[in-house]
């Protein structure tokens, strides 16, 4: 039997990276809570606690029923906010200590900063301005823009890959590793944008995650990650992915790591009116443009 040359490399990669929004918070139920309670201290409601427990059961079932080995493990990253910490505590009831190889509080996946105490009427006016200006680049007074969140999420992803490459997660390669990130709605969308190299225009069309809703980014056969392994086309449409984005997710299922998807319009076509396939006067034995300048992996 010939061994897949990529097997040893793929075995050290996480099987899944799951990005999840917290359960229902008191701020979701009553926006005026932000005017008297700091955002990072907003707690979950009773419904939010129940949502988190249910999400834990669903996550365990997803992982245990779709793993190549019974020796699967989970590693958690969690925003430092009270509502995300509580969500993790409740969903953690579905996992034994044997299954959890680590947990880390990660400030870079916290909620977008909207300022300090948020006066309801003022915030309504500010959010109307944001709709006119654009969700991604609008910076809240005393707070952040989604572009600012993008920068810190990018930094987090760099650290995440260093942790994996340097084996800081103490992961046994024979175990399926599942990274679960408990975060917030906008931060989760920015995470997906950064991961899949979506454009600002594509980000603007994405719908928010519901409370305790999650997206499963799963490792494909060739080493690329895809949403389309676990999720259906109908689900991705509901999230705001267009047909080209969905086609790219399907392509990724069997794509080899670092491969170039020539049919992906936002890799090249979205930035140019027209590109010739080759120079008119190039030598017949010239090589095509190097992939190293265009790979979107």
Coordinates of C-alpha atoms in Angstrom, one line a residue:
X1 CA 0.0 0.0 0.0
X2 CA 1.4 3.4 -1.0
X3 CA 1.2 6.0 1.8
X4 CA -0.2 9.4 1.0
X5 CA 2.9 11.7 1.0
X6 CA 0.7 14.4 2.6
X7 CA -0.5 12.2 5.4
X8 CA 2.2 13.0 7.9
X9 CA 1.7 16.7 7.3
X10 CA -2.1 16.5 7.5
X11 CA -2.0 14.5 10.6
X12 CA -0.6 17.4 12.7
X13 CA -3.3 19.8 11.4
X14 CA -6.5 20.3 13.3
X15 CA -9.3 18.2 11.9
X16 CA -11.8 21.0 12.5
X17 CA -11.7 24.6 13.5
X18 CA -15.1 25.6 14.9
X19 CA -16.0 29.3 15.4
X20 CA -19.0 29.9 17.6
X21 CA -21.0 32.8 19.0
X22 CA -22.0 33.0 22.6
X23 CA -25.4 32.2 24.0
X24 CA -28.2 34.8 24.4
X25 CA -27.0 37.6 26.7
X26 CA -28.9 40.2 28.6
X27 CA -27.7 42.8 26.1
X28 CA -29.3 40.7 23.3
X29 CA -32.6 40.8 25.2
X30 CA -32.5 44.4 26.3
X31 CA -30.0 46.8 24.7
X32 CA -30.3 49.3 27.6
X33 CA -28.2 46.9 29.6
X34 CA -25.1 48.3 27.8
X35 CA -25.9 51.7 29.3
X36 CA -25.3 50.5 32.9
X37 CA -23.1 47.4 32.6
X38 CA -19.7 47.3 30.9
X39 CA -19.9 45.3 27.7
X40 CA -17.4 42.7 28.9
X41 CA -19.5 42.0 32.1
X42 CA -22.9 41.5 30.3
X43 CA -24.0 38.0 31.5
X44 CA -26.0 35.3 29.7
X45 CA -29.7 34.9 30.2
X46 CA -31.3 31.6 31.5
X47 CA -32.1 30.9 27.8
X48 CA -28.4 31.6 26.9
X49 CA -27.2 29.1 29.5
X50 CA -29.6 26.5 28.1
X51 CA -28.4 27.3 24.6
X52 CA -24.8 26.7 25.6
X53 CA -25.6 23.4 27.2
X54 CA -27.4 22.3 24.1
X55 CA -24.6 23.5 21.9
X56 CA -22.1 21.4 23.9
X57 CA -24.2 18.3 23.3
X58 CA -24.4 19.1 19.5
X59 CA -20.6 19.7 19.3
X60 CA -19.8 16.5 21.1
X61 CA -22.1 14.5 18.8
X62 CA -20.7 16.3 15.7
X63 CA -17.1 15.5 16.7
X64 CA -17.5 12.0 18.0
X65 CA -19.7 10.8 15.1
X66 CA -17.4 12.2 12.4
X67 CA -14.0 11.4 13.6
X68 CA -11.6 8.9 12.0
X69 CA -10.6 7.7 15.5
X70 CA -12.2 7.4 18.9
X71 CA -9.2 9.2 20.3
X72 CA -10.4 12.7 19.3
X73 CA -9.5 15.8 21.4
X74 CA -10.7 19.4 21.8
X75 CA -8.8 22.6 22.5
X76 CA -10.7 25.8 23.4
X77 CA -10.0 29.4 22.7
X78 CA -12.4 31.8 24.5
X79 CA -13.0 35.6 24.5
X80 CA -12.5 37.1 28.0
X81 CA -16.1 38.5 28.1
X82 CA -18.4 37.1 30.7
X83 CA -20.9 35.8 28.2
X84 CA -18.3 33.8 26.3
X85 CA -16.7 32.4 29.4
X86 CA -20.2 31.3 30.6
X87 CA -21.0 29.8 27.3
X88 CA -17.7 27.8 27.5
X89 CA -18.5 26.7 31.0
X90 CA -21.9 25.4 30.1
X91 CA -20.9 23.6 26.8
X92 CA -17.9 22.1 28.6
X93 CA -20.3 19.9 30.6
X94 CA -20.6 17.7 27.5
X95 CA -16.8 16.9 27.5
X96 CA -14.7 14.9 29.9
X97 CA -11.3 16.0 31.1
X98 CA -9.8 13.3 29.0
X99 CA -11.1 15.0 25.8
X100 CA -10.0 18.5 26.6
X101 CA -6.2 19.1 26.0
X102 CA -6.3 22.8 26.7
X103 CA -8.2 26.1 27.0
X104 CA -6.9 29.6 26.5
X105 CA -8.4 33.0 27.1
X106 CA -7.7 35.0 24.0
X107 CA -8.3 38.7 24.0
X108 CA -8.0 39.0 20.3
X109 CA -11.3 37.2 19.6
X110 CA -13.2 39.5 21.9
X111 CA -16.3 41.5 20.8
X112 CA -15.9 44.6 18.6
X113 CA -15.4 47.6 20.9
X114 CA -18.3 50.0 20.6
X115 CA -17.0 52.5 23.2
X116 CA -17.6 52.4 26.9
X117 CA -21.1 52.6 28.3
X118 CA -23.5 52.6 25.4
X119 CA -26.4 55.0 25.6
X120 CA -29.2 53.4 23.7
X121 CA -30.5 56.5 21.7
X122 CA -27.0 57.6 20.9
X123 CA -26.0 54.1 19.7
X124 CA -29.1 53.9 17.4
X125 CA -28.0 57.2 15.7
X126 CA -24.4 55.9 15.4
X127 CA -25.5 52.6 13.9
X128 CA -27.6 54.5 11.3
X129 CA -24.5 56.4 10.3
X130 CA -22.6 53.1 10.1
X131 CA -25.1 51.8 7.6
X132 CA -24.5 54.8 5.4
X133 CA -20.7 54.7 5.8
X134 CA -20.2 50.9 5.5
X135 CA -20.1 48.3 8.2
X136 CA -16.5 47.2 7.7
X137 CA -14.7 50.6 7.8
X138 CA -16.9 52.6 10.2
X139 CA -15.2 53.1 13.5
X140 CA -17.3 53.7 16.5
X141 CA -16.5 56.8 18.6
X142 CA -14.1 55.6 21.4
X143 CA -14.3 52.1 19.8
X144 CA -13.3 50.0 16.8
X145 CA -14.2 49.3 13.2
X146 CA -14.6 45.9 11.8
X147 CA -11.3 46.6 10.0
X148 CA -9.7 47.0 13.4
X149 CA -11.1 43.6 14.5
X150 CA -9.7 42.2 11.2
X151 CA -6.2 43.3 12.3
X152 CA -6.3 41.6 15.7
X153 CA -8.0 38.4 14.3
X154 CA -5.2 38.3 11.7
X155 CA -2.6 38.5 14.5
X156 CA -4.5 35.7 16.4
X157 CA -4.4 33.4 13.3
X158 CA -0.7 33.9 13.0
X159 CA -0.3 32.9 16.6
X160 CA -2.6 29.9 16.1
X161 CA -0.5 28.6 13.3
X162 CA 2.7 29.0 15.3
X163 CA 1.1 27.1 18.1
X164 CA 0.3 24.3 15.7
X165 CA 3.7 24.3 13.9
X166 CA 5.7 24.4 17.2
X167 CA 3.5 21.7 18.8
X168 CA 2.5 24.0 21.7
X169 CA -0.9 22.5 21.8
X170 CA 0.6 19.1 22.9
X171 CA -1.4 17.3 20.3
X172 CA -0.9 13.6 19.7
X173 CA -0.9 13.3 15.8
X174 CA -2.9 10.0 16.2
X175 CA -5.8 12.0 17.6
X176 CA -8.3 14.1 15.7
X177 CA -7.8 17.6 17.0
X178 CA -10.8 20.0 17.1
X179 CA -10.2 23.7 17.9
X180 CA -13.3 25.4 19.2
X181 CA -13.3 29.2 19.4
X182 CA -16.0 30.8 21.6
X183 CA -16.4 34.4 20.3
X184 CA -18.9 37.0 19.1
X185 CA -21.0 37.6 16.0
X186 CA -18.9 40.2 14.1
X187 CA -15.6 38.7 15.2
X188 CA -16.7 35.3 13.9
X189 CA -17.6 36.8 10.5
X190 CA -14.3 38.6 10.4
X191 CA -12.5 35.3 11.2
X192 CA -14.2 33.6 8.3
X193 CA -13.3 36.6 6.0
X194 CA -9.7 36.4 7.0
X195 CA -9.5 32.6 6.8
X196 CA -11.0 32.3 3.3
X197 CA -9.6 35.6 2.0
X198 CA -13.1 37.1 1.3
X199 CA -13.3 40.7 0.1
X200 CA -14.8 43.6 2.1
X201 CA -17.8 43.5 -0.3
X202 CA -18.3 39.8 0.4
X203 CA -18.0 40.5 4.2
X204 CA -20.7 43.2 4.0
X205 CA -23.2 40.6 2.6
X206 CA -22.7 38.1 5.4
X207 CA -25.4 37.6 8.0
X208 CA -24.7 37.4 11.6
X209 CA -24.6 34.1 13.5
X210 CA -27.4 33.4 15.9
X211 CA -26.7 32.8 19.6
X212 CA -24.7 29.6 20.0
X213 CA -24.7 29.1 16.3
X214 CA -21.3 27.8 14.9
X215 CA -19.5 27.3 11.6
X216 CA -17.4 24.2 11.1
X217 CA -14.2 24.7 9.0
X218 CA -13.1 21.1 8.3
X219 CA -9.9 19.7 6.8
X220 CA -10.4 18.2 3.3
X221 CA -8.7 15.3 1.7
X222 CA -5.9 17.4 0.1
X223 CA -5.1 19.7 3.0
X224 CA -7.4 22.6 2.4
X225 CA -10.2 23.6 4.8
X226 CA -13.8 24.0 3.8
X227 CA -17.2 24.9 5.2
X228 CA -18.9 22.6 2.6
X229 CA -17.8 19.4 4.3
X230 CA -20.1 19.8 7.2
X231 CA -22.6 22.5 6.0
X232 CA -25.1 22.3 3.1
X233 CA -25.3 24.7 0.2
X234 CA -28.7 26.0 1.6
X235 CA -27.0 26.8 4.9
X236 CA -24.2 28.8 3.2
X237 CA -26.8 30.7 1.1
X238 CA -28.6 31.7 4.3
X239 CA -25.4 33.0 5.8
X240 CA -24.9 35.3 2.8
X241 CA -22.4 33.4 0.6
X242 CA -23.0 33.8 -3.1
X243 CA -22.7 31.1 -5.7
X244 CA -19.0 31.8 -6.4
X245 CA -18.2 31.6 -2.7
X246 CA -20.1 28.4 -2.3
X247 CA -18.4 26.9 -5.4
X248 CA -15.0 27.8 -3.9
X249 CA -16.0 26.0 -0.7
X250 CA -16.9 22.9 -2.6
X251 CA -13.6 23.1 -4.6
X252 CA -11.7 23.2 -1.3
X253 CA -13.0 19.8 -0.2
X254 CA -10.6 17.9 -2.4
X255 CA -8.1 20.7 -3.2
X256 CA -4.4 20.2 -2.3
X257 CA -3.0 22.7 0.2
X258 CA -1.7 25.7 -1.7
X259 CA -3.5 25.0 -4.9
X260 CA -4.7 27.8 -7.1
X261 CA -8.4 27.9 -7.9
X262 CA -8.5 29.4 -11.4
X263 CA -12.3 29.7 -11.3
X264 CA -12.4 31.8 -8.1
X265 CA -13.3 35.3 -9.4
X266 CA -12.1 37.4 -6.5
X267 CA -8.6 36.0 -6.6
X268 CA -7.8 37.9 -9.8
X269 CA -10.8 38.8 -12.0
X270 CA -12.4 41.1 -9.4
X271 CA -9.4 43.4 -9.4
X272 CA -8.8 43.8 -13.2
X273 CA -11.0 44.6 -16.2
X274 CA -9.2 42.2 -18.4
X275 CA -6.0 40.1 -18.3
X276 CA -4.5 38.4 -21.3
X277 CA -3.6 34.8 -20.9
X278 CA 0.0 35.4 -22.0
X279 CA 2.3 38.0 -23.5
X280 CA 2.1 38.3 -27.3
X281 CA 5.8 38.1 -27.7
X282 CA 6.7 35.6 -25.1
X283 CA 8.9 32.6 -26.1
X284 CA 7.0 29.4 -26.6
X285 CA 9.0 27.6 -23.9
X286 CA 8.6 30.4 -21.3
X287 CA 7.1 29.2 -18.1
X288 CA 3.7 30.5 -17.0
X289 CA 3.6 33.0 -14.2
X290 CA 4.9 31.5 -11.0
X291 CA 2.2 30.2 -8.6
X292 CA 4.2 31.7 -5.7
X293 CA 2.9 35.2 -6.6
X294 CA -0.7 34.1 -6.7
X295 CA -1.4 31.3 -4.4
X296 CA -4.3 32.2 -2.0
X297 CA -3.5 29.5 0.6

